[in-house]
JSON list of C-alpha atoms in Angstrom, two decimals:
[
{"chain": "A", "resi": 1, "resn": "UNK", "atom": "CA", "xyz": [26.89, -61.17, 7.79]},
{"chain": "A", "resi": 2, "resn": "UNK", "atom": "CA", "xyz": [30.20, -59.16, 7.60]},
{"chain": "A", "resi": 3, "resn": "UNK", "atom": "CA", "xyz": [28.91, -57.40, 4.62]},
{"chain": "A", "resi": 4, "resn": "UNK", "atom": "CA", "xyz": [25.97, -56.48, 6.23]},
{"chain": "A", "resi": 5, "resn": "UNK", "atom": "CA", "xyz": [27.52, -55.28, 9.40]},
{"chain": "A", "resi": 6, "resn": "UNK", "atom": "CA", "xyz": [29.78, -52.96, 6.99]},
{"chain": "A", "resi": 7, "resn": "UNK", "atom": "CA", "xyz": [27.00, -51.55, 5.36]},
{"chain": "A", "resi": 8, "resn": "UNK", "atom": "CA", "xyz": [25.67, -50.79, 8.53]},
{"chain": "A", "resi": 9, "resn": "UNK", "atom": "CA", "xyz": [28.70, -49.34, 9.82]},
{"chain": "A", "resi": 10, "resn": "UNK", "atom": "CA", "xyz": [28.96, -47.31, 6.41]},
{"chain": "A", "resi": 11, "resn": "UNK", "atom": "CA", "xyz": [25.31, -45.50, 6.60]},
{"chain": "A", "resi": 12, "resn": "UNK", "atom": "CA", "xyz": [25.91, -45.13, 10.16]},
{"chain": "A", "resi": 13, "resn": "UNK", "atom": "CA", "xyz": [29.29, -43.20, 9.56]},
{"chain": "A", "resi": 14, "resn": "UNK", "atom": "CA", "xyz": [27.87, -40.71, 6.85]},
{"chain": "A", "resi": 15, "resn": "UNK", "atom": "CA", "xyz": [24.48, -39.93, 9.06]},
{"chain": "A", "resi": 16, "resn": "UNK", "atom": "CA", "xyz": [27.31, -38.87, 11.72]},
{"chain": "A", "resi": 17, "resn": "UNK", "atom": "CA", "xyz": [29.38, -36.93, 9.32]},
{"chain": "A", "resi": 18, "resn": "UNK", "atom": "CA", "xyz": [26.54, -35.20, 8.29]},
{"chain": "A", "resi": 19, "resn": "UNK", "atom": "CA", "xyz": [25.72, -34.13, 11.61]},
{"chain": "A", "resi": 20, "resn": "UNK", "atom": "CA", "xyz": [28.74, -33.11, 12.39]},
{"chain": "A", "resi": 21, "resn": "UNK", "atom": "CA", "xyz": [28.38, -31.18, 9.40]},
{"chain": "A", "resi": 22, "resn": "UNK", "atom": "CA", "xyz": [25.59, -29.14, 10.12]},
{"chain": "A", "resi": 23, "resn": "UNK", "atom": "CA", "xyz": [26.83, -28.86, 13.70]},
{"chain": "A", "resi": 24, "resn": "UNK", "atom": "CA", "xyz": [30.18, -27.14, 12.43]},
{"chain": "A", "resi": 25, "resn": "UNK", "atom": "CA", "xyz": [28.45, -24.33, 10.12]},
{"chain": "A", "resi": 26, "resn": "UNK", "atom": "CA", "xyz": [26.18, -23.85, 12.89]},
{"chain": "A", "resi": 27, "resn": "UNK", "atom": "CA", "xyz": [28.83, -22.83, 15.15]},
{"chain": "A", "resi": 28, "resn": "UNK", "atom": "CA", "xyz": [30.83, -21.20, 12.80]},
{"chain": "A", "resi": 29, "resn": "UNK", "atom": "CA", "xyz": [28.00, -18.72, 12.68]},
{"chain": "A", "resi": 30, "resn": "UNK", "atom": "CA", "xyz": [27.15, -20.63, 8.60]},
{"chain": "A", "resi": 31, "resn": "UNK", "atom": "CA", "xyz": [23.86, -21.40, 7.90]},
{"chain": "A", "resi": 32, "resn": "UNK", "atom": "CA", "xyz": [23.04, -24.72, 7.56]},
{"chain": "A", "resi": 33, "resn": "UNK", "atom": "CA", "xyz": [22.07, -25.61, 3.57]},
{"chain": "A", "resi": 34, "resn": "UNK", "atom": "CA", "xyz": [17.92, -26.25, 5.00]},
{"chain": "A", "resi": 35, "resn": "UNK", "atom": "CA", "xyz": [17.91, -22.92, 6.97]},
{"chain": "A", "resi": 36, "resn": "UNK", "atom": "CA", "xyz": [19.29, -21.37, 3.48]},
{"chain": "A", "resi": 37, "resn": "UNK", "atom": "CA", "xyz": [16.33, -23.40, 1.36]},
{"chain": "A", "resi": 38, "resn": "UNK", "atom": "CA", "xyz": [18.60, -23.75, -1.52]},
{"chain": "A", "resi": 39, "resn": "UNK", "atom": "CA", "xyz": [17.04, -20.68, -2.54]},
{"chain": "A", "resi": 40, "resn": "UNK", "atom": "CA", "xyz": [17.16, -17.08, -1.46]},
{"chain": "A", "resi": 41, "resn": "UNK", "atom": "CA", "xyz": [13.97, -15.65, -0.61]},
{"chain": "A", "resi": 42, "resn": "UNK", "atom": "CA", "xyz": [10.95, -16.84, 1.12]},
{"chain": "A", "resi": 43, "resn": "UNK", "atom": "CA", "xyz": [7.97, -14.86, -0.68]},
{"chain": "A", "resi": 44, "resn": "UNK", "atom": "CA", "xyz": [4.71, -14.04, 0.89]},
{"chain": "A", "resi": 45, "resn": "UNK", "atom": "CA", "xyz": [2.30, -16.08, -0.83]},
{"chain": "A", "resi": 46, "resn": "UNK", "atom": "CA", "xyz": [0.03, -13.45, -2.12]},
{"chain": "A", "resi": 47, "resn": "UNK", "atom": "CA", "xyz": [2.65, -10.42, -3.10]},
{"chain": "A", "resi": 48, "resn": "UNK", "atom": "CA", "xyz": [0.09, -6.98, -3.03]},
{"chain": "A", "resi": 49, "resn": "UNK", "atom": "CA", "xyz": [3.40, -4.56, -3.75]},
{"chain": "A", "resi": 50, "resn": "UNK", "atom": "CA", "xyz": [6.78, -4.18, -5.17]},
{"chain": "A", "resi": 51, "resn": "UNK", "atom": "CA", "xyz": [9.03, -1.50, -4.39]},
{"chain": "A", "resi": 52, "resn": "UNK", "atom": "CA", "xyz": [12.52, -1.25, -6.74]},
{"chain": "A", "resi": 53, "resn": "UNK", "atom": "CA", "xyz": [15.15, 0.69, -5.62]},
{"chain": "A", "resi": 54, "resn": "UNK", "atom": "CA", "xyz": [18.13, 1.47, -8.32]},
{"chain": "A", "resi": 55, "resn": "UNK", "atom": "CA", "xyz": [21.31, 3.85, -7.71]},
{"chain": "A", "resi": 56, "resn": "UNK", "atom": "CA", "xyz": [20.42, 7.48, -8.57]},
{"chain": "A", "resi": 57, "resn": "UNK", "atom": "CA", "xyz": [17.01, 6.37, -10.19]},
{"chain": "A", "resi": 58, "resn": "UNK", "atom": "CA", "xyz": [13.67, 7.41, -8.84]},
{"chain": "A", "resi": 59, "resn": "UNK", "atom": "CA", "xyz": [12.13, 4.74, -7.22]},
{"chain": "A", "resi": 60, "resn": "UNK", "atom": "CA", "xyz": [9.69, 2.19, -8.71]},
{"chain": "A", "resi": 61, "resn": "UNK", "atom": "CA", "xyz": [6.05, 1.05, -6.91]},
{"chain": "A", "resi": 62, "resn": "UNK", "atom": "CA", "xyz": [4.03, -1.49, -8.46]},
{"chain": "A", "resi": 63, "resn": "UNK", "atom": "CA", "xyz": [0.76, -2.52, -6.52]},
{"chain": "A", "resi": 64, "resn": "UNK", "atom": "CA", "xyz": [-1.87, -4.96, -7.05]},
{"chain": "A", "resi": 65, "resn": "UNK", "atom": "CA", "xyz": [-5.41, -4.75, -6.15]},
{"chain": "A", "resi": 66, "resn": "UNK", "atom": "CA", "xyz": [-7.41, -6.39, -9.31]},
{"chain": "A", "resi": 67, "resn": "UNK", "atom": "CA", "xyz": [-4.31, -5.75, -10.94]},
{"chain": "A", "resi": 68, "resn": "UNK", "atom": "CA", "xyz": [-0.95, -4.65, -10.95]},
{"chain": "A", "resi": 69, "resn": "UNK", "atom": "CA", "xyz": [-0.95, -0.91, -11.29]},
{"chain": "A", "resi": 70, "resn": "UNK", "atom": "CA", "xyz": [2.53, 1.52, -11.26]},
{"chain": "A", "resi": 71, "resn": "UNK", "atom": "CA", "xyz": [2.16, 3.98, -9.03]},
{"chain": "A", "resi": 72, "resn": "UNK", "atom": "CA", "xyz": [5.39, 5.59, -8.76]},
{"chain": "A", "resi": 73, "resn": "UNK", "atom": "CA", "xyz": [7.72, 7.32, -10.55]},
{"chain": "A", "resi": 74, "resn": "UNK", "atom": "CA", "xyz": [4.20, 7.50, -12.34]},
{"chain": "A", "resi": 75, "resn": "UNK", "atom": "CA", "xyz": [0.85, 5.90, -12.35]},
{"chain": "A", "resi": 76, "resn": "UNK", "atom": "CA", "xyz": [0.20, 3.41, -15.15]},
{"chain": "A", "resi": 77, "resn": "UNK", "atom": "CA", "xyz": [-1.38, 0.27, -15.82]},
{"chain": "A", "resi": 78, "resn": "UNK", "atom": "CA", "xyz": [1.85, -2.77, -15.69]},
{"chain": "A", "resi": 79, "resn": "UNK", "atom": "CA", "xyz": [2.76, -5.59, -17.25]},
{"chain": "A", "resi": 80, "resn": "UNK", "atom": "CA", "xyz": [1.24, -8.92, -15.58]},
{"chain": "A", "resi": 81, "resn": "UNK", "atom": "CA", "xyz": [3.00, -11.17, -17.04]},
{"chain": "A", "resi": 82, "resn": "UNK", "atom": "CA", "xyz": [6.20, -9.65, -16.57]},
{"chain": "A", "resi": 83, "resn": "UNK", "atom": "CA", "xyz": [5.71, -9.07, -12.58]},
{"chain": "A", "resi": 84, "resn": "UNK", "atom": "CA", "xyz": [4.74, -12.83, -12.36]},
{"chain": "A", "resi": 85, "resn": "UNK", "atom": "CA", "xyz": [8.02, -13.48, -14.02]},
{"chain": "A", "resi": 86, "resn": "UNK", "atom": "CA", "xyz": [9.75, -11.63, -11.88]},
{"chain": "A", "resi": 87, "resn": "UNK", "atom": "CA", "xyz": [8.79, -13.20, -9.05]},
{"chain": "A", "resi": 88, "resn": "UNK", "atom": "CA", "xyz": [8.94, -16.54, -9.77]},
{"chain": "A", "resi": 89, "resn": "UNK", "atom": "CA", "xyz": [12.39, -15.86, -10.40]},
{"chain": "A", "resi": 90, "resn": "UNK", "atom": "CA", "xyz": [13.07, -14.41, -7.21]},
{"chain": "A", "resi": 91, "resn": "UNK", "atom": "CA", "xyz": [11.30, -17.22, -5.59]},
{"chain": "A", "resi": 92, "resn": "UNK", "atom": "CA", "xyz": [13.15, -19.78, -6.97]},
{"chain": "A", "resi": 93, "resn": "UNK", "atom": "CA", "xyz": [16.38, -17.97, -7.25]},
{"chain": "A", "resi": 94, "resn": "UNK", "atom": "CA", "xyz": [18.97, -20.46, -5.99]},
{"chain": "A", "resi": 95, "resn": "UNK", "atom": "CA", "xyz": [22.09, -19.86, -3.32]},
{"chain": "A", "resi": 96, "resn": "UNK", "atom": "CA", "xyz": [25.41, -20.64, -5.54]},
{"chain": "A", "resi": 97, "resn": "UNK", "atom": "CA", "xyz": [27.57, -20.15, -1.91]},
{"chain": "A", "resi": 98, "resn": "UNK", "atom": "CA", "xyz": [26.73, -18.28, 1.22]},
{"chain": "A", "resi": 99, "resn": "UNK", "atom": "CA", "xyz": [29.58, -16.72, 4.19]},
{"chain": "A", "resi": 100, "resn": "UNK", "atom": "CA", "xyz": [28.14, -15.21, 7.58]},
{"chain": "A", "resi": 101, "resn": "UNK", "atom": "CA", "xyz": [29.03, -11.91, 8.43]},
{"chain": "A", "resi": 102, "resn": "UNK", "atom": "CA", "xyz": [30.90, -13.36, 11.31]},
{"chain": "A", "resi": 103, "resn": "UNK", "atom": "CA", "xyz": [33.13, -15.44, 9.10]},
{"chain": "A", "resi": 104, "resn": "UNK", "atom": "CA", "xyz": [33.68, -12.51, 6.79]},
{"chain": "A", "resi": 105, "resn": "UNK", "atom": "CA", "xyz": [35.05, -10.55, 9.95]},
{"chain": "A", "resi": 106, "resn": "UNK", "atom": "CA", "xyz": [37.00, -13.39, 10.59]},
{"chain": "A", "resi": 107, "resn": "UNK", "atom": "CA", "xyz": [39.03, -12.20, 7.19]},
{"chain": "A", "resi": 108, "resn": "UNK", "atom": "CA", "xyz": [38.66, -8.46, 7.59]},
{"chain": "A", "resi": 109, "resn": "UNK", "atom": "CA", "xyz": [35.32, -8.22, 5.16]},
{"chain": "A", "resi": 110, "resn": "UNK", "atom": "CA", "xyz": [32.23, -6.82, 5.54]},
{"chain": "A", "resi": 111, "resn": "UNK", "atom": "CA", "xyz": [29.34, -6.55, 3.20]},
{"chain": "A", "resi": 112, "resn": "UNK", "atom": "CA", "xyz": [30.17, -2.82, 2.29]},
{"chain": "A", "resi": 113, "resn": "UNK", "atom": "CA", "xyz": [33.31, -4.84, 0.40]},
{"chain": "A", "resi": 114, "resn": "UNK", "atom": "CA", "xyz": [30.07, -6.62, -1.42]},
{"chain": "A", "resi": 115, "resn": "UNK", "atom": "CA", "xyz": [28.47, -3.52, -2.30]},
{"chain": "A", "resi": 116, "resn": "UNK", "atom": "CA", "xyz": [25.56, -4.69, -0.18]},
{"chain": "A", "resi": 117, "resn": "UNK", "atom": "CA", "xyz": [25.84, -1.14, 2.46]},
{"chain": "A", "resi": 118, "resn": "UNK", "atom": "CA", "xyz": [24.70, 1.04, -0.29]},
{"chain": "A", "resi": 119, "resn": "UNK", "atom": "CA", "xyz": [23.02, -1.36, -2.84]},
{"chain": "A", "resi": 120, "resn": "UNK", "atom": "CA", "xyz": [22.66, -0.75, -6.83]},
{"chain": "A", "resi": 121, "resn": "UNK", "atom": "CA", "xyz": [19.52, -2.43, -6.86]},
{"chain": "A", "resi": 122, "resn": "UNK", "atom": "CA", "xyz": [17.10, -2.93, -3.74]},
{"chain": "A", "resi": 123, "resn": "UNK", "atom": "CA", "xyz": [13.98, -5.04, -3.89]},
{"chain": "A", "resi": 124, "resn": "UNK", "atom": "CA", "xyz": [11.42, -5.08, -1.73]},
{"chain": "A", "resi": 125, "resn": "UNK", "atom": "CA", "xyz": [8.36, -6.85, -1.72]},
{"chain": "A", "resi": 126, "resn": "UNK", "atom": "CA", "xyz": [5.09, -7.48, 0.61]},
{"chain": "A", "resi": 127, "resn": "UNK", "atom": "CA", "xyz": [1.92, -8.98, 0.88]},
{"chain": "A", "resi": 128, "resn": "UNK", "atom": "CA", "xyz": [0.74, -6.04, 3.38]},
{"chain": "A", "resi": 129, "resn": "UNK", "atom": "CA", "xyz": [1.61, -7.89, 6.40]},
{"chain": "A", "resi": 130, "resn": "UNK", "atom": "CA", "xyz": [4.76, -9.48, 5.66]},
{"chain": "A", "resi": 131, "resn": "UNK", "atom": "CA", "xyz": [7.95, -7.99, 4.06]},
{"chain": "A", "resi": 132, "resn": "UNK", "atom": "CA", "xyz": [10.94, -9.35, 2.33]},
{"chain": "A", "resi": 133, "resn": "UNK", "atom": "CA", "xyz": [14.07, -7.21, 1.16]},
{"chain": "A", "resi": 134, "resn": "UNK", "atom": "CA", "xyz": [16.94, -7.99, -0.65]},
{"chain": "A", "resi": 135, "resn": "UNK", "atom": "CA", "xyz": [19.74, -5.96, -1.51]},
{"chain": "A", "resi": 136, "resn": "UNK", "atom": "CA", "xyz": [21.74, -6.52, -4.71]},
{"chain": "A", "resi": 137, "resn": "UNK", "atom": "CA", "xyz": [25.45, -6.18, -4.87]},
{"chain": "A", "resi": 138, "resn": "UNK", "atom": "CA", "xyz": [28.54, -6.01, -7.04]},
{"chain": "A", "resi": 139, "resn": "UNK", "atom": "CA", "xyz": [29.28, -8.87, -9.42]},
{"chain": "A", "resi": 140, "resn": "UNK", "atom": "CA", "xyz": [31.87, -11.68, -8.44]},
{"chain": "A", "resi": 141, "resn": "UNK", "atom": "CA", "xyz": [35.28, -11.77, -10.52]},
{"chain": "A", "resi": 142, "resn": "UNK", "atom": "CA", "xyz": [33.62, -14.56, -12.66]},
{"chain": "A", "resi": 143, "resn": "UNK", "atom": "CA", "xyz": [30.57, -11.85, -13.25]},
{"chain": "A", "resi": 144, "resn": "UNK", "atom": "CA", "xyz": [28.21, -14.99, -13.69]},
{"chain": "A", "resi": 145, "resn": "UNK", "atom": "CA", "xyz": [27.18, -14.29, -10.10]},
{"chain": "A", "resi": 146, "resn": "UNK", "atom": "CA", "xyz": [26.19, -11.22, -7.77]},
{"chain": "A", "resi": 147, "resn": "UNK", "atom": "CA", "xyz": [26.09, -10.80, -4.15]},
{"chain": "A", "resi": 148, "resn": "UNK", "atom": "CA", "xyz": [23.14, -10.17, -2.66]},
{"chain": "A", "resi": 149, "resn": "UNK", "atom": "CA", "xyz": [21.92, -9.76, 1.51]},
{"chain": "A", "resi": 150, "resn": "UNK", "atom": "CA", "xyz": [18.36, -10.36, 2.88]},
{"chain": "A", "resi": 151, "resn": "UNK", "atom": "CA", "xyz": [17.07, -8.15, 5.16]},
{"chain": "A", "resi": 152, "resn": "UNK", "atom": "CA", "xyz": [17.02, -10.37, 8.91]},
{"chain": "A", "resi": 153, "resn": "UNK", "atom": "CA", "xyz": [19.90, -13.15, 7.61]},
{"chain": "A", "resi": 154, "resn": "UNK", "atom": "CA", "xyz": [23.17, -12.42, 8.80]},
{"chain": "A", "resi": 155, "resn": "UNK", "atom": "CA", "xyz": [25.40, -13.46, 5.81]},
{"chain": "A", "resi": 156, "resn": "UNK", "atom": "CA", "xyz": [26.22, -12.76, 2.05]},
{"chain": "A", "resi": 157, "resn": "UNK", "atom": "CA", "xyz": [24.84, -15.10, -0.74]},
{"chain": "A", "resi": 158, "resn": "UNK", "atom": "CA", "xyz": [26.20, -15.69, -4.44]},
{"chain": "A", "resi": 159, "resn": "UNK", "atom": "CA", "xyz": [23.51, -15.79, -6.64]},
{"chain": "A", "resi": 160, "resn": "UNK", "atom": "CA", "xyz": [23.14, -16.12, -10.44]},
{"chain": "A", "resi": 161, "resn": "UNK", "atom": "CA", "xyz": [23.75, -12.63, -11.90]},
{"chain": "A", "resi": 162, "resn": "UNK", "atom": "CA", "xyz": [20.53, -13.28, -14.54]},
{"chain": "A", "resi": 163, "resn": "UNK", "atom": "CA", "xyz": [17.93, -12.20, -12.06]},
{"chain": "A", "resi": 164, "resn": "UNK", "atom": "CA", "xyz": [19.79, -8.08, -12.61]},
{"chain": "A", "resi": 165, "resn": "UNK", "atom": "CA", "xyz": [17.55, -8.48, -15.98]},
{"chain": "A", "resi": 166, "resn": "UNK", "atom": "CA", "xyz": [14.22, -8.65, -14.34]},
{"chain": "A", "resi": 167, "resn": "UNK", "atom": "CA", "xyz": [14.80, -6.38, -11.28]},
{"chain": "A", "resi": 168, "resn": "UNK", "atom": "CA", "xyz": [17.09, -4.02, -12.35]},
{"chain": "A", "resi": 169, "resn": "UNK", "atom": "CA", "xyz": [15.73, -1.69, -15.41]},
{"chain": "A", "resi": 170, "resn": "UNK", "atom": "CA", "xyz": [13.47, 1.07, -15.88]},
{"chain": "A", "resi": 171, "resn": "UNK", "atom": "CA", "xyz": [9.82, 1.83, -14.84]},
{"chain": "A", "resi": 172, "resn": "UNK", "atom": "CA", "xyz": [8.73, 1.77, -18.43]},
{"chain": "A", "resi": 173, "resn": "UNK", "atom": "CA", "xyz": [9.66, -1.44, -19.12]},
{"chain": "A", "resi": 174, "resn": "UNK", "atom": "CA", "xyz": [7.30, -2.49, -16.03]},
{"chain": "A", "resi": 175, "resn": "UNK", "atom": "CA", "xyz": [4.48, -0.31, -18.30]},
{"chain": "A", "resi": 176, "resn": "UNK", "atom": "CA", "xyz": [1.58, -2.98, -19.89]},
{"chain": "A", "resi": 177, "resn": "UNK", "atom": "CA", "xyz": [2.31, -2.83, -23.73]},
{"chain": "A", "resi": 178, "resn": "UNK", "atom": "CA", "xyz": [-0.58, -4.69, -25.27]},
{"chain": "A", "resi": 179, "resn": "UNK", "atom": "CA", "xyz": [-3.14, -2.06, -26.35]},
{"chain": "A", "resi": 180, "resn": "UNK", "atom": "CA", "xyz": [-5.89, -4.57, -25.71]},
{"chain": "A", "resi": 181, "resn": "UNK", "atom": "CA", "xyz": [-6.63, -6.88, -22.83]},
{"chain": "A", "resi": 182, "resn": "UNK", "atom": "CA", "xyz": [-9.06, -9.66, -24.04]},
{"chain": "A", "resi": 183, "resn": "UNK", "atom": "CA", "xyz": [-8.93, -11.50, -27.08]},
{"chain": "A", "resi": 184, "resn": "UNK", "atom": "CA", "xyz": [-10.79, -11.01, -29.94]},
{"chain": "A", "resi": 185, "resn": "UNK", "atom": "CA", "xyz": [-13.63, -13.79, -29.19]},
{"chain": "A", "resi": 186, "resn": "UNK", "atom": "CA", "xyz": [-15.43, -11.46, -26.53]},
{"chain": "A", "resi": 187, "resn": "UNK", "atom": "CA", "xyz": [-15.87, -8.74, -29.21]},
{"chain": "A", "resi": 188, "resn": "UNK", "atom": "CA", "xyz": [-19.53, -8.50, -29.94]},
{"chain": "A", "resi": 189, "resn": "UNK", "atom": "CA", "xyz": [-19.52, -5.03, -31.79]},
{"chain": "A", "resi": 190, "resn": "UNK", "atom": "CA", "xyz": [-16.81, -2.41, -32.84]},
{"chain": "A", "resi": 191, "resn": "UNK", "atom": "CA", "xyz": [-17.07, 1.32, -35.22]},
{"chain": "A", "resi": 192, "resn": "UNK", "atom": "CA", "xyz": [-14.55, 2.16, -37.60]},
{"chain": "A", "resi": 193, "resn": "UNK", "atom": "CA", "xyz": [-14.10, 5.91, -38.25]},
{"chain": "A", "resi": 194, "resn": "UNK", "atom": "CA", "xyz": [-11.79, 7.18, -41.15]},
{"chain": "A", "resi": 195, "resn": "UNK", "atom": "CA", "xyz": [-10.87, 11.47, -40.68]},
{"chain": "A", "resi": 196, "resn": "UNK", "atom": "CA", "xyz": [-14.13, 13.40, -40.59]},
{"chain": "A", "resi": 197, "resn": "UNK", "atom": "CA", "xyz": [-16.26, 10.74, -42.84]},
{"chain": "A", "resi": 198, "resn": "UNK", "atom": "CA", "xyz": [-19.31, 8.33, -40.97]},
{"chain": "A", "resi": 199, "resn": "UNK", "atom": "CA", "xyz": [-18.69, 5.80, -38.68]},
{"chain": "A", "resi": 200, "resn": "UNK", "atom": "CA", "xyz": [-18.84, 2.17, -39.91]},
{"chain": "A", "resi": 201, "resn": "UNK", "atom": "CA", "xyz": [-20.49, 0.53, -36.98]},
{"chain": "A", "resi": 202, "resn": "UNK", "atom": "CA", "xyz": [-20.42, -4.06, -37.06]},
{"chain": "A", "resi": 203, "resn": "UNK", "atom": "CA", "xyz": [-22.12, -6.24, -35.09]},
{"chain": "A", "resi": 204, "resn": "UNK", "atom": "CA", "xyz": [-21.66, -9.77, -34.14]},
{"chain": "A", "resi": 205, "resn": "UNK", "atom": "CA", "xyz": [-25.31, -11.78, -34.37]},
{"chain": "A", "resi": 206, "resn": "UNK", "atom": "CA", "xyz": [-26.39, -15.55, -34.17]},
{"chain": "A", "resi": 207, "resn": "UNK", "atom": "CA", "xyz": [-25.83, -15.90, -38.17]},
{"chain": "A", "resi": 208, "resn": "UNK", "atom": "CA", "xyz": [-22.34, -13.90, -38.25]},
{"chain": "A", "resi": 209, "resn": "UNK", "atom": "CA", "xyz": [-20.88, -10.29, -38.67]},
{"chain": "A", "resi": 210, "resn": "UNK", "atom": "CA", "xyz": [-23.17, -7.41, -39.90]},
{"chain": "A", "resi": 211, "resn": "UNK", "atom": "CA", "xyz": [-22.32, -4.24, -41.05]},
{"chain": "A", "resi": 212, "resn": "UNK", "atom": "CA", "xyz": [-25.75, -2.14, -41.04]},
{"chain": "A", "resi": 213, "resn": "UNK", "atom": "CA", "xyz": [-28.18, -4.82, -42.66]},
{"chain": "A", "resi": 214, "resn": "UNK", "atom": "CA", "xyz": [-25.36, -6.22, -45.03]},
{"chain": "A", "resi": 215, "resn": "UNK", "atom": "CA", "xyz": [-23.31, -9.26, -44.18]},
{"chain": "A", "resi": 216, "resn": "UNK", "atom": "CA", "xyz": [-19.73, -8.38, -43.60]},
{"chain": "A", "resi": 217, "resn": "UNK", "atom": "CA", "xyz": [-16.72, -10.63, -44.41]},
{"chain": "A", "resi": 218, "resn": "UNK", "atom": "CA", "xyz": [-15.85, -13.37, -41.75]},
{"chain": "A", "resi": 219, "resn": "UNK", "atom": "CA", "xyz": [-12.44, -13.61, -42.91]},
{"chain": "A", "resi": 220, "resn": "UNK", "atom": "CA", "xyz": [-12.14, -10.06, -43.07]},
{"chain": "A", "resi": 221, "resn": "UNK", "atom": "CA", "xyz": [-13.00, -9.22, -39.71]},
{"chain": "A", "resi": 222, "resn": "UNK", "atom": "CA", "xyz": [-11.32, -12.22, -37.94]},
{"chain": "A", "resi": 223, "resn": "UNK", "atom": "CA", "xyz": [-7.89, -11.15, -39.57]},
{"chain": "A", "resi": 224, "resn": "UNK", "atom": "CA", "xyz": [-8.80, -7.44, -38.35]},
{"chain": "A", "resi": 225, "resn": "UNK", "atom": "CA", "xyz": [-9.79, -8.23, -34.60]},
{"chain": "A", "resi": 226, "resn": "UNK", "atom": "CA", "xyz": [-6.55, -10.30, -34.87]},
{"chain": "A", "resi": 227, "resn": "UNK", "atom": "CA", "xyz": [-4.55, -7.85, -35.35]},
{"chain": "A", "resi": 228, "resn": "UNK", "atom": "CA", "xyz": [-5.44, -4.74, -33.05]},
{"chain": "A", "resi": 229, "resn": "UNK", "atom": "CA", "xyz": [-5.87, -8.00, -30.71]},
{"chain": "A", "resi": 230, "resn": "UNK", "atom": "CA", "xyz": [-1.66, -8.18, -31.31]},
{"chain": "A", "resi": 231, "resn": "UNK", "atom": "CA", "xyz": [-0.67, -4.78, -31.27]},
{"chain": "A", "resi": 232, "resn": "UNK", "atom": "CA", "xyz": [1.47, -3.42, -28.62]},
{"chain": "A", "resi": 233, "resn": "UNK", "atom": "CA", "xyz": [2.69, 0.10, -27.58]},
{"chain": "A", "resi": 234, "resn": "UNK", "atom": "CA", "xyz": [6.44, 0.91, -28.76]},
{"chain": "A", "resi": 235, "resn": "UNK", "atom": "CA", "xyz": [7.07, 3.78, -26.89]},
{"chain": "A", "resi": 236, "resn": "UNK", "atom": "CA", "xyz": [5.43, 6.12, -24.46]},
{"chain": "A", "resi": 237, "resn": "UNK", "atom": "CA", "xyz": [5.52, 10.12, -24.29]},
{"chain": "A", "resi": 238, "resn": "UNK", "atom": "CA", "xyz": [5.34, 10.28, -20.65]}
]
């Protein structure tokens, strides 16, 4: 019976503590560890556009209506893959420590000692009705983290300093690469032309590839679709 009334005693005493806890960053102006999520953002759900904002660098706009499209510092078609990786870091990006601006005061700091006044990097990102910013600071003294501020949240985060790779680099790396979109089972037909000379024209039937009325190498023309369906740009002129 002792025991049990210990135990008791025991869970009862850490629930308070706890409380107290929560109570004490509250009114030191600290956000609890729930009203932080554990991570930094809250994204809208469905993310239509992406603005990136990097020192003394033109801006960057990425939009999505089918699909993700740069339209500024030029209009191109982007990179899927890449802006869903992006954002799913962002999303989960976790909160390594967090001080309010009060308690910063408190010590004679403000963010501009963060870097976080006049950002190097500035993301922004919206689903057309909602918006959520966050500005990217200096590095800590370690360098494996960053500071970082989010628009509406009085206080300055520690983050990991990994997410810099995704968010903070040029337009053209936001620029689709692949040369073609769908894979090589949807092609029914395709023309080869070589210089000046005739146009080699094959087509995909019930009984295999046919070049004019000839049958054309399945081997061949697998290996061939496989590889225009890997190539990728290396560099653009504009």
């Amino acid at each position: 019976m002792n025991n049990r009334k210990s135990i008791v005693f025991f869970l009862l005493a850490i629930a308070v503590l706890a409380f107290l806890n929560v109570s004490l960053r509250r009114s030191r102006g600290i956000p609890a560890p729930q009203a932080v999520r554990e991570a930094l953002v809250n994204l809208p759900e469905r993310v239509s556009r992406i603005e990136i904002e990097r020192r003394a660098e033109p801006r960057i706009v990425l939009s999505q209506t089918d699909d993700w499209r740069l339209t500024e510092p030029f209009v191109g078609n982007a990179d899927r893959a890449g802006i869903v990786r992006m954002l799913d870091k962002l999303a989960f990006l976790p909160v390594k420590d967090v001080n309010s601006d009060a308690e910063l005061l408190k010590i004679g700091r403000t963010r501009a000692d963060f870097s976080l006044t006049e950002p190097p990097v500035r993301v922004v990102v919206s689903d057309g009705e909602r918006t959520q910013a966050v500005s990217f600071g200096a590095p800590t003294v370690s360098a494996d983290g960053i500071y970082a501020a989010v628009d509406g949240v009085d206080a300055v985060f520690v983050i990991p300093s990994e997410i810099l790779s995704e968010v903070d680099r040029p337009a053209d790396s936001f620029r689709r690469r692949p040369v073609f979109r769908e894979g090589t089972d949807s092609v029914a037909a395709f023309d080869i032309k070589r210089g000046t000379g005739s146009i080699l024209s094959f087509v995909r039937g019930a009984d295999g590839w046919k070049a004019g009325d000839k049958r054309a190498s399945e081997q061949r023309i697998r290996k061939f679709l496989a590889d225009l369906a890997s190539s990728s740009v290396q560099d653009f002129v504009w």
